[in-house]
Amino acid sequence: MITVYHSTARTRELTTIDQAKVGSWVHVVEPSEKELDQLAAELSLERDILSDATDLYEAPRVETEDGATYVFTRYCHPGGEDTSTEPLLIIYTNNNIITIMRSGGSLFDLMINGQIEVLTTQKTKTFLQILEQINRSYRLRLTAVSRHILRIRREMRQSEISTREFLSFIELEEDMNEFVSALQPQSLVINALESGKYMRLYDDDRDLVEDLNLDTNELIEQSKMKLRTLINLRQAYEAIATSSLNRTFRHLTSIAIFLAIPTTISGLYGMNVIVPLHDNPKAFWIIALIIAAVVAITVNIFSRRKWL
């Protein structure tokens, strides 16, 4: 679906228009092959590069072709089935800003709903606002991960966590690894933009790019920190689970030994041969007392040596 937005410093309200014109923002979601052909023809874009925007595993990069700058980025999309990030292509031309998203999402809701003022005629500022929303998507997810980690810590102190929670460690680790893999090349892309080689930057724009670069590097460090925390939690849980399993086996082994004592003694006296006390009317109670005494001694020895 292709939607064209337009706003100016005079009107300031972001409105939807039918056709792209100078200073408009062309936003494309889940494009079909026909729509990509239409974009390439109407806005003089490179068709092969547009196809890359629909590749789920496209890595962040920047390139230029016929005066247009193509910036591939990845934004946080935790609801994805295969990955927790999605590709986003931002195209900066002399006349327009074009964004192409492989799948729909809430990435630009604040901009489209007017909660963030967008002046599409100021292309560089709009471009940087889009990058800010990408960083915001990661920041929101990292905040949610932090809350999840704190909850898991509380559960580990109070009781054993479930297998489902343990599997969530692995899923979150994969997410953090993916965040780092996406944000590191994205930081290089922002560094390349800061040079002014791909678009004209004024002093205010340079300040915004520097802030974006610092923010991106901070997100990288936060992702790495969360990754280390998750690995430590998982290893701690594995150690606790292993210790608990060993303790359970030790208890079961001790119980088996205690049960083997009366079984062995009663088995000996159950043989069809003459045994001590065979003619004693109190033999049962004497044997029961012997069994109890041997079991008690064995339990005492196990307890003193902490084998239980």
PDB file of C-alpha atoms in Angstrom:
ATOM      1  CA  MET A   1       0.000   0.000   0.000  1.00  0.00           C
ATOM      2  CA  ILE A   2       1.317   3.428  -0.971  1.00  0.00           C
ATOM      3  CA  THR A   3       0.394   6.486   1.096  1.00  0.00           C
ATOM      4  CA  VAL A   4       1.650   9.983   0.340  1.00  0.00           C
ATOM      5  CA  TYR A   5       1.941  12.539   3.160  1.00  0.00           C
ATOM      6  CA  HIS A   6       2.599  16.248   2.861  1.00  0.00           C
ATOM      7  CA  SER A   7       3.037  19.146   5.262  1.00  0.00           C
ATOM      8  CA  THR A   8       4.744  22.525   5.162  1.00  0.00           C
ATOM      9  CA  ALA A   9       6.027  25.071   7.641  1.00  0.00           C
ATOM     10  CA  ARG A  10       2.938  27.148   6.890  1.00  0.00           C
ATOM     11  CA  THR A  11       0.206  24.520   7.300  1.00  0.00           C
ATOM     12  CA  ARG A  12       2.164  22.181   9.634  1.00  0.00           C
ATOM     13  CA  GLU A  13      -0.624  19.576   9.573  1.00  0.00           C
ATOM     14  CA  LEU A  14       0.346  16.244   8.038  1.00  0.00           C
ATOM     15  CA  THR A  15      -2.187  15.481   5.325  1.00  0.00           C
ATOM     16  CA  THR A  16      -2.676  12.647   2.845  1.00  0.00           C
ATOM     17  CA  ILE A  17      -2.526  13.492  -0.845  1.00  0.00           C
ATOM     18  CA  ASP A  18      -3.223  11.461  -3.967  1.00  0.00           C
ATOM     19  CA  GLN A  19       0.024  11.932  -5.895  1.00  0.00           C
ATOM     20  CA  ALA A  20       3.623  12.484  -4.830  1.00  0.00           C
ATOM     21  CA  LYS A  21       4.886  16.005  -5.326  1.00  0.00           C
ATOM     22  CA  VAL A  22       7.962  17.966  -4.335  1.00  0.00           C
ATOM     23  CA  GLY A  23       8.420  17.875  -0.558  1.00  0.00           C
ATOM     24  CA  SER A  24       6.148  14.895   0.102  1.00  0.00           C
ATOM     25  CA  TRP A  25       6.789  11.731   2.103  1.00  0.00           C
ATOM     26  CA  VAL A  26       5.892   8.544   0.238  1.00  0.00           C
ATOM     27  CA  HIS A  27       5.263   5.736   2.704  1.00  0.00           C
ATOM     28  CA  VAL A  28       4.979   2.176   1.331  1.00  0.00           C
ATOM     29  CA  VAL A  29       3.861  -0.822   3.423  1.00  0.00           C
ATOM     30  CA  GLU A  30       3.923  -4.442   2.220  1.00  0.00           C
ATOM     31  CA  PRO A  31       4.525  -3.433  -1.400  1.00  0.00           C
ATOM     32  CA  SER A  32       3.490  -5.655  -4.264  1.00  0.00           C
ATOM     33  CA  GLU A  33       5.642  -6.095  -7.350  1.00  0.00           C
ATOM     34  CA  LYS A  34       3.269  -3.809  -9.246  1.00  0.00           C
ATOM     35  CA  GLU A  35       3.620  -1.067  -6.634  1.00  0.00           C
ATOM     36  CA  LEU A  36       7.413  -1.327  -6.730  1.00  0.00           C
ATOM     37  CA  ASP A  37       7.288  -1.001 -10.507  1.00  0.00           C
ATOM     38  CA  GLN A  38       5.073   2.052 -10.103  1.00  0.00           C
ATOM     39  CA  LEU A  39       7.456   3.674  -7.616  1.00  0.00           C
ATOM     40  CA  ALA A  40      10.472   3.021  -9.807  1.00  0.00           C
ATOM     41  CA  ALA A  41       8.755   4.527 -12.840  1.00  0.00           C
ATOM     42  CA  GLU A  42       7.119   7.568 -11.222  1.00  0.00           C
ATOM     43  CA  LEU A  43       9.970   8.594  -8.916  1.00  0.00           C
ATOM     44  CA  SER A  44      12.924   7.486 -11.082  1.00  0.00           C
ATOM     45  CA  LEU A  45      14.198   4.918  -8.595  1.00  0.00           C
ATOM     46  CA  GLU A  46      16.367   1.833  -9.102  1.00  0.00           C
ATOM     47  CA  ARG A  47      14.013  -1.130  -9.301  1.00  0.00           C
ATOM     48  CA  ASP A  48      16.522  -3.774  -8.162  1.00  0.00           C
ATOM     49  CA  ILE A  49      17.340  -1.801  -5.008  1.00  0.00           C
ATOM     50  CA  LEU A  50      13.648  -1.466  -4.199  1.00  0.00           C
ATOM     51  CA  SER A  51      13.335  -5.264  -4.323  1.00  0.00           C
ATOM     52  CA  ASP A  52      16.000  -5.537  -1.610  1.00  0.00           C
ATOM     53  CA  ALA A  53      13.635  -3.745   0.784  1.00  0.00           C
ATOM     54  CA  THR A  54      11.425  -6.843   0.852  1.00  0.00           C
ATOM     55  CA  ASP A  55      14.280  -9.143   1.861  1.00  0.00           C
ATOM     56  CA  LEU A  56      13.746 -10.143   5.493  1.00  0.00           C
ATOM     57  CA  TYR A  57      17.481 -10.503   6.133  1.00  0.00           C
ATOM     58  CA  GLU A  58      18.679  -7.327   4.390  1.00  0.00           C
ATOM     59  CA  ALA A  59      21.526  -5.736   6.393  1.00  0.00           C
ATOM     60  CA  PRO A  60      21.848  -1.986   7.097  1.00  0.00           C
ATOM     61  CA  ARG A  61      23.862  -0.147   4.475  1.00  0.00           C
ATOM     62  CA  VAL A  62      23.857   3.023   2.393  1.00  0.00           C
ATOM     63  CA  GLU A  63      24.366   3.501  -1.318  1.00  0.00           C
ATOM     64  CA  THR A  64      23.658   6.100  -3.997  1.00  0.00           C
ATOM     65  CA  GLU A  65      22.256   5.721  -7.498  1.00  0.00           C
ATOM     66  CA  ASP A  66      21.347   8.488  -9.961  1.00  0.00           C
ATOM     67  CA  GLY A  67      21.283  11.195  -7.303  1.00  0.00           C
ATOM     68  CA  ALA A  68      19.153   9.188  -4.831  1.00  0.00           C
ATOM     69  CA  THR A  69      20.472   7.934  -1.522  1.00  0.00           C
ATOM     70  CA  TYR A  70      19.225   4.507  -0.431  1.00  0.00           C
ATOM     71  CA  VAL A  71      19.594   3.864   3.296  1.00  0.00           C
ATOM     72  CA  PHE A  72      18.796   0.354   4.479  1.00  0.00           C
ATOM     73  CA  THR A  73      18.095   0.080   8.205  1.00  0.00           C
ATOM     74  CA  ARG A  74      16.432  -2.385  10.557  1.00  0.00           C
ATOM     75  CA  TYR A  75      13.859  -1.487  13.206  1.00  0.00           C
ATOM     76  CA  CYS A  76      12.715  -3.481  16.223  1.00  0.00           C
ATOM     77  CA  HIS A  77       9.740  -5.725  15.468  1.00  0.00           C
ATOM     78  CA  PRO A  78       9.439  -8.239  18.362  1.00  0.00           C
ATOM     79  CA  GLY A  79       6.225  -9.707  16.970  1.00  0.00           C
ATOM     80  CA  GLY A  80       7.989 -11.190  13.958  1.00  0.00           C
ATOM     81  CA  GLU A  81       7.822 -14.952  13.486  1.00  0.00           C
ATOM     82  CA  ASP A  82      11.375 -15.464  12.217  1.00  0.00           C
ATOM     83  CA  THR A  83      13.258 -12.382  13.397  1.00  0.00           C
ATOM     84  CA  SER A  84      12.823  -9.650  16.004  1.00  0.00           C
ATOM     85  CA  THR A  85      13.863  -6.915  13.564  1.00  0.00           C
ATOM     86  CA  GLU A  86      12.507  -5.924  10.166  1.00  0.00           C
ATOM     87  CA  PRO A  87      14.175  -4.156   7.220  1.00  0.00           C
ATOM     88  CA  LEU A  88      13.280  -0.578   6.334  1.00  0.00           C
ATOM     89  CA  LEU A  89      14.456   1.261   3.238  1.00  0.00           C
ATOM     90  CA  ILE A  90      14.643   5.054   3.413  1.00  0.00           C
ATOM     91  CA  ILE A  91      15.227   6.843   0.120  1.00  0.00           C
ATOM     92  CA  TYR A  92      16.393  10.449   0.052  1.00  0.00           C
ATOM     93  CA  THR A  93      15.923  12.143  -3.321  1.00  0.00           C
ATOM     94  CA  ASN A  94      16.031  15.736  -4.492  1.00  0.00           C
ATOM     95  CA  ASN A  95      12.257  15.944  -4.259  1.00  0.00           C
ATOM     96  CA  ASN A  96      10.978  13.377  -1.771  1.00  0.00           C
ATOM     97  CA  ILE A  97      11.501  11.048   1.164  1.00  0.00           C
ATOM     98  CA  ILE A  98      10.373   7.487   0.455  1.00  0.00           C
ATOM     99  CA  THR A  99      10.089   4.746   3.073  1.00  0.00           C
ATOM    100  CA  ILE A 100       9.451   1.102   2.214  1.00  0.00           C
ATOM    101  CA  MET A 101       8.461  -1.394   4.917  1.00  0.00           C
ATOM    102  CA  ARG A 102       8.311  -5.109   4.256  1.00  0.00           C
ATOM    103  CA  SER A 103       5.510  -5.524   6.807  1.00  0.00           C
ATOM    104  CA  GLY A 104       3.164  -3.212   8.656  1.00  0.00           C
ATOM    105  CA  GLY A 105       3.744  -1.975  12.161  1.00  0.00           C
ATOM    106  CA  SER A 106       3.453   0.930  14.570  1.00  0.00           C
ATOM    107  CA  LEU A 107       6.890   2.391  13.865  1.00  0.00           C
ATOM    108  CA  PHE A 108       5.608   5.709  12.472  1.00  0.00           C
ATOM    109  CA  ASP A 109       2.374   6.027  14.473  1.00  0.00           C
ATOM    110  CA  LEU A 110       3.614   9.042  16.456  1.00  0.00           C
ATOM    111  CA  MET A 111       4.590  10.847  13.266  1.00  0.00           C
ATOM    112  CA  ILE A 112       1.458   9.969  11.296  1.00  0.00           C
ATOM    113  CA  ASN A 113      -0.932  10.706  14.188  1.00  0.00           C
ATOM    114  CA  GLY A 114       0.556  14.144  14.743  1.00  0.00           C
ATOM    115  CA  GLN A 115       2.133  13.449  18.145  1.00  0.00           C
ATOM    116  CA  ILE A 116       5.449  14.370  16.543  1.00  0.00           C
ATOM    117  CA  GLU A 117       5.427  17.338  14.205  1.00  0.00           C
ATOM    118  CA  VAL A 118       6.550  16.375  10.720  1.00  0.00           C
ATOM    119  CA  LEU A 119       7.321  18.919   8.011  1.00  0.00           C
ATOM    120  CA  THR A 120       7.818  16.814   4.906  1.00  0.00           C
ATOM    121  CA  THR A 121       9.169  19.766   2.934  1.00  0.00           C
ATOM    122  CA  GLN A 122      12.144  19.699   5.307  1.00  0.00           C
ATOM    123  CA  LYS A 123      13.446  16.442   3.916  1.00  0.00           C
ATOM    124  CA  THR A 124      16.628  16.113   5.980  1.00  0.00           C
ATOM    125  CA  LYS A 125      14.807  16.740   9.258  1.00  0.00           C
ATOM    126  CA  THR A 126      12.082  14.236   8.289  1.00  0.00           C
ATOM    127  CA  PHE A 127      14.766  11.703   7.386  1.00  0.00           C
ATOM    128  CA  LEU A 128      16.412  12.135  10.801  1.00  0.00           C
ATOM    129  CA  GLN A 129      13.036  11.882  12.570  1.00  0.00           C
ATOM    130  CA  ILE A 130      12.534   8.518  10.879  1.00  0.00           C
ATOM    131  CA  LEU A 131      15.898   7.337  12.229  1.00  0.00           C
ATOM    132  CA  GLU A 132      14.893   8.576  15.676  1.00  0.00           C
ATOM    133  CA  GLN A 133      11.742   6.448  15.538  1.00  0.00           C
ATOM    134  CA  ILE A 134      13.862   3.434  14.647  1.00  0.00           C
ATOM    135  CA  ASN A 135      16.013   3.995  17.735  1.00  0.00           C
ATOM    136  CA  ARG A 136      12.870   4.513  19.795  1.00  0.00           C
ATOM    137  CA  SER A 137      11.565   1.090  18.743  1.00  0.00           C
ATOM    138  CA  TYR A 138      14.724  -0.524  20.141  1.00  0.00           C
ATOM    139  CA  ARG A 139      14.599   1.546  23.301  1.00  0.00           C
ATOM    140  CA  LEU A 140      11.021   0.502  24.072  1.00  0.00           C
ATOM    141  CA  ARG A 141      11.889  -3.156  23.580  1.00  0.00           C
ATOM    142  CA  LEU A 142      14.996  -2.910  25.781  1.00  0.00           C
ATOM    143  CA  THR A 143      12.889  -1.328  28.531  1.00  0.00           C
ATOM    144  CA  ALA A 144      10.446  -4.246  28.311  1.00  0.00           C
ATOM    145  CA  VAL A 145      13.358  -6.710  28.445  1.00  0.00           C
ATOM    146  CA  SER A 146      14.691  -4.982  31.576  1.00  0.00           C
ATOM    147  CA  ARG A 147      11.328  -5.439  33.310  1.00  0.00           C
ATOM    148  CA  HIS A 148      11.249  -9.081  32.223  1.00  0.00           C
ATOM    149  CA  ILE A 149      14.734  -9.672  33.643  1.00  0.00           C
ATOM    150  CA  LEU A 150      13.767  -8.123  37.007  1.00  0.00           C
ATOM    151  CA  ARG A 151      10.680 -10.348  37.175  1.00  0.00           C
ATOM    152  CA  ILE A 152      12.725 -13.453  36.434  1.00  0.00           C
ATOM    153  CA  ARG A 153      15.219 -12.504  39.144  1.00  0.00           C
ATOM    154  CA  ARG A 154      12.410 -12.229  41.696  1.00  0.00           C
ATOM    155  CA  GLU A 155      11.013 -15.611  40.657  1.00  0.00           C
ATOM    156  CA  MET A 156      14.441 -17.230  40.906  1.00  0.00           C
ATOM    157  CA  ARG A 157      14.779 -15.988  44.490  1.00  0.00           C
ATOM    158  CA  GLN A 158      11.308 -17.057  45.548  1.00  0.00           C
ATOM    159  CA  SER A 159      10.794 -20.327  43.665  1.00  0.00           C
ATOM    160  CA  GLU A 160      11.913 -22.396  40.748  1.00  0.00           C
ATOM    161  CA  ILE A 161      11.094 -20.948  37.364  1.00  0.00           C
ATOM    162  CA  SER A 162       9.214 -22.931  34.759  1.00  0.00           C
ATOM    163  CA  THR A 163      10.596 -24.491  31.607  1.00  0.00           C
ATOM    164  CA  ARG A 164       8.709 -21.866  29.629  1.00  0.00           C
ATOM    165  CA  GLU A 165      10.583 -19.101  31.456  1.00  0.00           C
ATOM    166  CA  PHE A 166      13.874 -20.873  30.804  1.00  0.00           C
ATOM    167  CA  LEU A 167      13.080 -20.983  27.093  1.00  0.00           C
ATOM    168  CA  SER A 168      12.367 -17.251  27.240  1.00  0.00           C
ATOM    169  CA  PHE A 169      16.045 -16.770  28.251  1.00  0.00           C
ATOM    170  CA  ILE A 170      17.113 -18.276  24.959  1.00  0.00           C
ATOM    171  CA  GLU A 171      14.587 -16.254  22.958  1.00  0.00           C
ATOM    172  CA  LEU A 172      15.662 -12.996  24.602  1.00  0.00           C
ATOM    173  CA  GLU A 173      19.319 -13.855  24.036  1.00  0.00           C
ATOM    174  CA  GLU A 174      18.587 -14.332  20.358  1.00  0.00           C
ATOM    175  CA  ASP A 175      16.776 -10.978  20.295  1.00  0.00           C
ATOM    176  CA  MET A 176      19.694  -9.170  21.930  1.00  0.00           C
ATOM    177  CA  ASN A 177      22.167 -10.782  19.548  1.00  0.00           C
ATOM    178  CA  GLU A 178      19.998  -9.686  16.645  1.00  0.00           C
ATOM    179  CA  PHE A 179      19.757  -6.148  18.028  1.00  0.00           C
ATOM    180  CA  VAL A 180      23.542  -5.891  18.236  1.00  0.00           C
ATOM    181  CA  SER A 181      23.903  -7.318  14.727  1.00  0.00           C
ATOM    182  CA  ALA A 182      21.452  -4.720  13.388  1.00  0.00           C
ATOM    183  CA  LEU A 183      22.578  -1.693  15.398  1.00  0.00           C
ATOM    184  CA  GLN A 184      26.309  -1.991  14.809  1.00  0.00           C
ATOM    185  CA  PRO A 185      26.126  -1.611  11.002  1.00  0.00           C
ATOM    186  CA  GLN A 186      23.381   0.965  11.526  1.00  0.00           C
ATOM    187  CA  SER A 187      25.850   3.023  13.553  1.00  0.00           C
ATOM    188  CA  LEU A 188      28.273   2.846  10.636  1.00  0.00           C
ATOM    189  CA  VAL A 189      25.512   4.074   8.325  1.00  0.00           C
ATOM    190  CA  ILE A 190      24.862   7.087  10.565  1.00  0.00           C
ATOM    191  CA  ASN A 191      28.594   7.810  10.656  1.00  0.00           C
ATOM    192  CA  ALA A 192      28.596   7.788   6.867  1.00  0.00           C
ATOM    193  CA  LEU A 193      25.646  10.199   6.780  1.00  0.00           C
ATOM    194  CA  GLU A 194      27.403  12.500   9.239  1.00  0.00           C
ATOM    195  CA  SER A 195      30.170  13.066   6.702  1.00  0.00           C
ATOM    196  CA  GLY A 196      27.697  14.967   4.488  1.00  0.00           C
ATOM    197  CA  LYS A 197      28.646  12.871   1.493  1.00  0.00           C
ATOM    198  CA  TYR A 198      25.144  11.516   0.913  1.00  0.00           C
ATOM    199  CA  MET A 199      23.016  14.533   1.796  1.00  0.00           C
ATOM    200  CA  ARG A 200      23.429  18.173   2.633  1.00  0.00           C
ATOM    201  CA  LEU A 201      23.547  18.811   6.387  1.00  0.00           C
ATOM    202  CA  TYR A 202      23.177  22.144   8.126  1.00  0.00           C
ATOM    203  CA  ASP A 203      24.623  22.797  11.576  1.00  0.00           C
ATOM    204  CA  ASP A 204      21.367  21.848  13.320  1.00  0.00           C
ATOM    205  CA  ASP A 205      21.175  18.698  11.224  1.00  0.00           C
ATOM    206  CA  ARG A 206      24.719  17.742  12.163  1.00  0.00           C
ATOM    207  CA  ASP A 207      23.811  18.095  15.828  1.00  0.00           C
ATOM    208  CA  LEU A 208      20.845  15.757  15.291  1.00  0.00           C
ATOM    209  CA  VAL A 209      23.017  13.226  13.490  1.00  0.00           C
ATOM    210  CA  GLU A 210      25.582  13.334  16.311  1.00  0.00           C
ATOM    211  CA  ASP A 211      22.796  12.767  18.845  1.00  0.00           C
ATOM    212  CA  LEU A 212      21.512   9.868  16.754  1.00  0.00           C
ATOM    213  CA  ASN A 213      24.963   8.350  16.600  1.00  0.00           C
ATOM    214  CA  LEU A 214      25.397   8.635  20.373  1.00  0.00           C
ATOM    215  CA  ASP A 215      21.921   7.194  20.926  1.00  0.00           C
ATOM    216  CA  THR A 216      22.635   4.271  18.598  1.00  0.00           C
ATOM    217  CA  ASN A 217      25.925   3.490  20.344  1.00  0.00           C
ATOM    218  CA  GLU A 218      24.134   3.639  23.687  1.00  0.00           C
ATOM    219  CA  LEU A 219      21.530   1.169  22.406  1.00  0.00           C
ATOM    220  CA  ILE A 220      24.323  -1.146  21.291  1.00  0.00           C
ATOM    221  CA  GLU A 221      25.891  -1.064  24.758  1.00  0.00           C
ATOM    222  CA  GLN A 222      22.518  -1.609  26.427  1.00  0.00           C
ATOM    223  CA  SER A 223      21.845  -4.585  24.182  1.00  0.00           C
ATOM    224  CA  LYS A 224      25.233  -6.065  25.026  1.00  0.00           C
ATOM    225  CA  MET A 225      24.645  -5.471  28.730  1.00  0.00           C
ATOM    226  CA  LYS A 226      21.212  -7.111  28.596  1.00  0.00           C
ATOM    227  CA  LEU A 227      22.753 -10.002  26.666  1.00  0.00           C
ATOM    228  CA  ARG A 228      25.403 -10.536  29.365  1.00  0.00           C
ATOM    229  CA  THR A 229      22.741 -10.357  32.077  1.00  0.00           C
ATOM    230  CA  LEU A 230      20.575 -12.927  30.302  1.00  0.00           C
ATOM    231  CA  ILE A 231      23.531 -15.261  29.821  1.00  0.00           C
ATOM    232  CA  ASN A 232      24.401 -14.956  33.528  1.00  0.00           C
ATOM    233  CA  LEU A 233      20.794 -15.628  34.537  1.00  0.00           C
ATOM    234  CA  ARG A 234      20.569 -18.635  32.260  1.00  0.00           C
ATOM    235  CA  GLN A 235      23.844 -20.053  33.548  1.00  0.00           C
ATOM    236  CA  ALA A 236      22.732 -19.444  37.132  1.00  0.00           C
ATOM    237  CA  TYR A 237      19.467 -21.244  36.448  1.00  0.00           C
ATOM    238  CA  GLU A 238      21.315 -24.129  34.812  1.00  0.00           C
ATOM    239  CA  ALA A 239      23.590 -24.399  37.852  1.00  0.00           C
ATOM    240  CA  ILE A 240      20.592 -24.319  40.211  1.00  0.00           C
ATOM    241  CA  ALA A 241      18.726 -26.881  38.129  1.00  0.00           C
ATOM    242  CA  THR A 242      21.770 -29.178  37.993  1.00  0.00           C
ATOM    243  CA  SER A 243      22.290 -28.874  41.750  1.00  0.00           C
ATOM    244  CA  SER A 244      18.609 -29.584  42.379  1.00  0.00           C
ATOM    245  CA  LEU A 245      18.717 -32.611  40.080  1.00  0.00           C
ATOM    246  CA  ASN A 246      21.829 -33.978  41.814  1.00  0.00           C
ATOM    247  CA  ARG A 247      20.183 -33.482  45.190  1.00  0.00           C
ATOM    248  CA  THR A 248      17.085 -35.333  44.018  1.00  0.00           C
ATOM    249  CA  PHE A 249      19.134 -38.265  42.729  1.00  0.00           C
ATOM    250  CA  ARG A 250      21.076 -38.341  45.990  1.00  0.00           C
ATOM    251  CA  HIS A 251      17.832 -38.511  47.968  1.00  0.00           C
ATOM    252  CA  LEU A 252      16.437 -41.251  45.751  1.00  0.00           C
ATOM    253  CA  THR A 253      19.678 -43.237  45.995  1.00  0.00           C
ATOM    254  CA  SER A 254      19.643 -42.915  49.793  1.00  0.00           C
ATOM    255  CA  ILE A 255      16.030 -44.095  49.944  1.00  0.00           C
ATOM    256  CA  ALA A 256      16.893 -47.076  47.733  1.00  0.00           C
ATOM    257  CA  ILE A 257      19.751 -48.013  50.067  1.00  0.00           C
ATOM    258  CA  PHE A 258      17.511 -47.715  53.146  1.00  0.00           C
ATOM    259  CA  LEU A 259      14.892 -49.930  51.487  1.00  0.00           C
ATOM    260  CA  ALA A 260      17.528 -52.454  50.446  1.00  0.00           C
ATOM    261  CA  ILE A 261      18.440 -53.173  54.089  1.00  0.00           C
ATOM    262  CA  PRO A 262      15.083 -54.662  55.207  1.00  0.00           C
ATOM    263  CA  THR A 263      14.695 -56.309  51.801  1.00  0.00           C
ATOM    264  CA  THR A 264      18.053 -58.061  52.162  1.00  0.00           C
ATOM    265  CA  ILE A 265      17.526 -59.168  55.764  1.00  0.00           C
ATOM    266  CA  SER A 266      13.939 -60.315  55.219  1.00  0.00           C
ATOM    267  CA  GLY A 267      15.070 -62.101  52.075  1.00  0.00           C
ATOM    268  CA  LEU A 268      17.647 -64.088  54.008  1.00  0.00           C
ATOM    269  CA  TYR A 269      15.085 -65.140  56.596  1.00  0.00           C
ATOM    270  CA  GLY A 270      12.599 -65.991  53.890  1.00  0.00           C
ATOM    271  CA  MET A 271      14.779 -68.805  52.491  1.00  0.00           C
ATOM    272  CA  ASN A 272      13.516 -72.339  52.944  1.00  0.00           C
ATOM    273  CA  VAL A 273      16.497 -73.358  55.139  1.00  0.00           C
ATOM    274  CA  ILE A 274      17.263 -73.389  58.845  1.00  0.00           C
ATOM    275  CA  VAL A 275      18.283 -69.891  59.975  1.00  0.00           C
ATOM    276  CA  PRO A 276      19.045 -68.404  63.402  1.00  0.00           C
ATOM    277  CA  LEU A 277      15.921 -67.802  65.509  1.00  0.00           C
ATOM    278  CA  HIS A 278      13.875 -70.133  63.320  1.00  0.00           C
ATOM    279  CA  ASP A 279      12.334 -71.763  66.388  1.00  0.00           C
ATOM    280  CA  ASN A 280      12.026 -68.568  68.463  1.00  0.00           C
ATOM    281  CA  PRO A 281       8.387 -67.395  68.836  1.00  0.00           C
ATOM    282  CA  LYS A 282       9.611 -63.771  69.047  1.00  0.00           C
ATOM    283  CA  ALA A 283      11.804 -64.035  65.952  1.00  0.00           C
ATOM    284  CA  PHE A 284       9.689 -61.579  63.927  1.00  0.00           C
ATOM    285  CA  TRP A 285      10.044 -58.802  66.485  1.00  0.00           C
ATOM    286  CA  ILE A 286      13.752 -59.473  66.958  1.00  0.00           C
ATOM    287  CA  ILE A 287      14.345 -59.328  63.193  1.00  0.00           C
ATOM    288  CA  ALA A 288      12.199 -56.180  62.919  1.00  0.00           C
ATOM    289  CA  LEU A 289      14.258 -54.594  65.707  1.00  0.00           C
ATOM    290  CA  ILE A 290      17.509 -55.550  63.965  1.00  0.00           C
ATOM    291  CA  ILE A 291      16.252 -54.053  60.677  1.00  0.00           C
ATOM    292  CA  ALA A 292      15.176 -50.833  62.422  1.00  0.00           C
ATOM    293  CA  ALA A 293      18.530 -50.565  64.186  1.00  0.00           C
ATOM    294  CA  VAL A 294      20.545 -51.115  60.989  1.00  0.00           C
ATOM    295  CA  VAL A 295      18.403 -48.598  59.089  1.00  0.00           C
ATOM    296  CA  ALA A 296      18.737 -46.042  61.895  1.00  0.00           C
ATOM    297  CA  ILE A 297      22.532 -46.464  61.968  1.00  0.00           C
ATOM    298  CA  THR A 298      22.697 -46.119  58.184  1.00  0.00           C
ATOM    299  CA  VAL A 299      20.544 -42.981  58.219  1.00  0.00           C
ATOM    300  CA  ASN A 300      22.727 -41.512  60.960  1.00  0.00           C
ATOM    301  CA  ILE A 301      25.907 -42.196  58.961  1.00  0.00           C
ATOM    302  CA  PHE A 302      24.385 -40.637  55.794  1.00  0.00           C
ATOM    303  CA  SER A 303      23.209 -37.596  57.745  1.00  0.00           C
ATOM    304  CA  ARG A 304      26.595 -37.011  59.399  1.00  0.00           C
ATOM    305  CA  ARG A 305      28.388 -37.228  56.062  1.00  0.00           C
ATOM    306  CA  LYS A 306      25.698 -35.084  54.344  1.00  0.00           C
ATOM    307  CA  TRP A 307      24.893 -37.752  51.805  1.00  0.00           C
ATOM    308  CA  LEU A 308      21.160 -37.214  52.185  1.00  0.00           C
TER     309      LEU A 308
END
